[in-house]
């Protein structure tokens, strides 16, 4: 009975640690969400203030005219920031895995 009580206390401590880690992660994600929303708003304001480029009609049968047409791609170039965020998430997952592994080891020792 006493060992079961100790096991439950250890499990409670582990769950409290996990709860704190998840709350921290949630706060970071909320902060990131706010930052991303402000970036999106800033970009949409920039595009709204830029004058629209006049559309040039291109004859689809004229190859020389097609080859001289400027190609415009609308993909963002901020790839580095996305990679850094993934690295942070990996560290958090490693911490959570470590806590869970410690709990499993403690349970194995009790038996």
mmCIF file of C-alpha atoms in Angstrom:
data_model
loop_
_atom_site.group_PDB
_atom_site.id
_atom_site.type_symbol
_atom_site.label_atom_id
_atom_site.label_comp_id
_atom_site.label_asym_id
_atom_site.label_seq_id
_atom_site.Cartn_x
_atom_site.Cartn_y
_atom_site.Cartn_z
ATOM 1 C CA UNK A 1 0.000 0.000 0.000
ATOM 2 C CA UNK A 2 2.812 2.391 0.876
ATOM 3 C CA UNK A 3 4.675 1.666 -2.368
ATOM 4 C CA UNK A 4 1.489 2.325 -4.352
ATOM 5 C CA UNK A 5 1.117 5.688 -2.601
ATOM 6 C CA UNK A 6 4.742 6.584 -3.410
ATOM 7 C CA UNK A 7 4.206 5.541 -7.014
ATOM 8 C CA UNK A 8 1.128 7.756 -7.266
ATOM 9 C CA UNK A 9 3.030 10.708 -5.777
ATOM 10 C CA UNK A 10 5.816 10.280 -8.327
ATOM 11 C CA UNK A 11 3.254 10.088 -11.098
ATOM 12 C CA UNK A 12 1.568 13.251 -9.799
ATOM 13 C CA UNK A 13 4.908 15.090 -9.779
ATOM 14 C CA UNK A 14 5.618 13.965 -13.320
ATOM 15 C CA UNK A 15 2.187 15.040 -14.509
ATOM 16 C CA UNK A 16 2.635 18.444 -12.873
ATOM 17 C CA UNK A 17 5.984 18.859 -14.657
ATOM 18 C CA UNK A 18 4.341 17.941 -17.962
ATOM 19 C CA UNK A 19 1.516 20.397 -17.256
ATOM 20 C CA UNK A 20 3.995 23.240 -16.675
ATOM 21 C CA UNK A 21 5.923 22.355 -19.841
ATOM 22 C CA UNK A 22 2.714 22.277 -21.899
ATOM 23 C CA UNK A 23 1.580 25.619 -20.479
ATOM 24 C CA UNK A 24 4.944 27.146 -21.397
ATOM 25 C CA UNK A 25 4.680 25.736 -24.891
ATOM 26 C CA UNK A 26 1.119 27.071 -25.231
ATOM 27 C CA UNK A 27 2.269 30.539 -24.176
ATOM 28 C CA UNK A 28 5.106 30.460 -26.723
ATOM 29 C CA UNK A 29 2.695 29.354 -29.452
ATOM 30 C CA UNK A 30 0.251 32.139 -28.580
ATOM 31 C CA UNK A 31 3.097 34.646 -28.760
ATOM 32 C CA UNK A 32 4.208 33.245 -32.133
ATOM 33 C CA UNK A 33 0.636 33.407 -33.396
ATOM 34 C CA UNK A 34 0.417 37.081 -32.452
ATOM 35 C CA UNK A 35 3.727 37.812 -34.150
ATOM 36 C CA UNK A 36 2.658 35.994 -37.316
ATOM 37 C CA UNK A 37 -0.683 37.804 -37.389
ATOM 38 C CA UNK A 38 1.060 41.163 -37.108
ATOM 39 C CA UNK A 39 3.459 40.186 -39.912
ATOM 40 C CA UNK A 40 0.519 39.186 -42.116
ATOM 41 C CA UNK A 41 -1.267 42.460 -41.359
ATOM 42 C CA UNK A 42 1.893 44.434 -42.160
ATOM 43 C CA UNK A 43 2.300 42.604 -45.466
ATOM 44 C CA UNK A 44 -1.338 43.125 -46.423
ATOM 45 C CA UNK A 45 -1.007 46.851 -45.638
ATOM 46 C CA UNK A 46 2.113 47.052 -47.823
ATOM 47 C CA UNK A 47 0.370 45.402 -50.756
ATOM 48 C CA UNK A 48 -2.657 47.667 -50.311
ATOM 49 C CA UNK A 49 -0.485 50.809 -50.516
ATOM 50 C CA UNK A 50 1.461 49.657 -53.586
ATOM 51 C CA UNK A 51 -0.048 50.784 -56.882
ATOM 52 C CA UNK A 52 -1.435 47.977 -58.965
ATOM 53 C CA UNK A 53 0.704 47.074 -61.958
ATOM 54 C CA UNK A 54 -1.161 47.378 -65.226
ATOM 55 C CA UNK A 55 -1.965 44.056 -66.826
ATOM 56 C CA UNK A 56 -0.272 43.582 -70.173
ATOM 57 C CA UNK A 57 -2.093 41.375 -72.602
ATOM 58 C CA UNK A 58 0.133 38.758 -74.163
ATOM 59 C CA UNK A 59 -0.632 36.965 -77.356
ATOM 60 C CA UNK A 60 -0.330 33.261 -76.405
ATOM 61 C CA UNK A 61 0.746 32.340 -79.942
ATOM 62 C CA UNK A 62 3.695 34.773 -80.116
ATOM 63 C CA UNK A 63 6.726 33.005 -78.556
ATOM 64 C CA UNK A 64 8.976 36.067 -78.547
ATOM 65 C CA UNK A 65 6.387 38.071 -76.671
ATOM 66 C CA UNK A 66 5.890 35.267 -74.137
ATOM 67 C CA UNK A 67 9.634 34.959 -73.507
ATOM 68 C CA UNK A 68 9.919 38.689 -72.804
ATOM 69 C CA UNK A 69 7.104 38.655 -70.244
ATOM 70 C CA UNK A 70 8.271 39.178 -66.673
ATOM 71 C CA UNK A 71 7.628 36.183 -64.426
ATOM 72 C CA UNK A 72 6.351 37.176 -60.983
ATOM 73 C CA UNK A 73 6.185 34.634 -58.185
ATOM 74 C CA UNK A 74 4.361 35.482 -54.977
ATOM 75 C CA UNK A 75 6.101 33.063 -52.581
ATOM 76 C CA UNK A 76 7.665 34.481 -49.393
ATOM 77 C CA UNK A 77 11.413 34.094 -48.887
ATOM 78 C CA UNK A 78 11.417 33.701 -45.072
ATOM 79 C CA UNK A 79 12.550 30.075 -44.889
ATOM 80 C CA UNK A 80 15.193 30.537 -42.176
ATOM 81 C CA UNK A 81 12.712 31.543 -39.485
ATOM 82 C CA UNK A 82 10.591 28.428 -40.101
ATOM 83 C CA UNK A 83 13.623 26.164 -39.682
ATOM 84 C CA UNK A 84 14.591 27.842 -36.405
ATOM 85 C CA UNK A 85 11.092 27.357 -34.988
ATOM 86 C CA UNK A 86 11.194 23.655 -35.831
ATOM 87 C CA UNK A 87 14.474 23.331 -33.913
ATOM 88 C CA UNK A 88 12.856 24.882 -30.828
ATOM 89 C CA UNK A 89 9.936 22.473 -31.048
ATOM 90 C CA UNK A 90 12.335 19.531 -31.227
ATOM 91 C CA UNK A 91 14.011 20.649 -27.995
ATOM 92 C CA UNK A 92 10.651 20.851 -26.226
ATOM 93 C CA UNK A 93 9.689 17.386 -27.471
ATOM 94 C CA UNK A 94 13.013 16.016 -26.214
ATOM 95 C CA UNK A 95 12.346 17.478 -22.751
ATOM 96 C CA UNK A 96 8.904 15.902 -22.643
ATOM 97 C CA UNK A 97 10.264 12.539 -23.818
ATOM 98 C CA UNK A 98 12.947 12.683 -21.137
ATOM 99 C CA UNK A 99 10.366 13.278 -18.385
ATOM 100 C CA UNK A 100 8.220 10.415 -19.654
ATOM 101 C CA UNK A 101 11.216 8.065 -19.835
ATOM 102 C CA UNK A 102 12.187 8.934 -16.265
ATOM 103 C CA UNK A 103 8.666 8.093 -15.132
ATOM 104 C CA UNK A 104 8.795 4.728 -16.899
ATOM 105 C CA UNK A 105 12.154 3.913 -15.341
ATOM 106 C CA UNK A 106 10.855 4.784 -11.881
ATOM 107 C CA UNK A 107 7.835 2.548 -12.419
ATOM 108 C CA UNK A 108 10.090 -0.322 -13.524
ATOM 109 C CA UNK A 109 12.223 0.107 -10.401
ATOM 110 C CA UNK A 110 9.180 -0.140 -8.150
ATOM 111 C CA UNK A 111 8.273 -3.607 -9.365
#
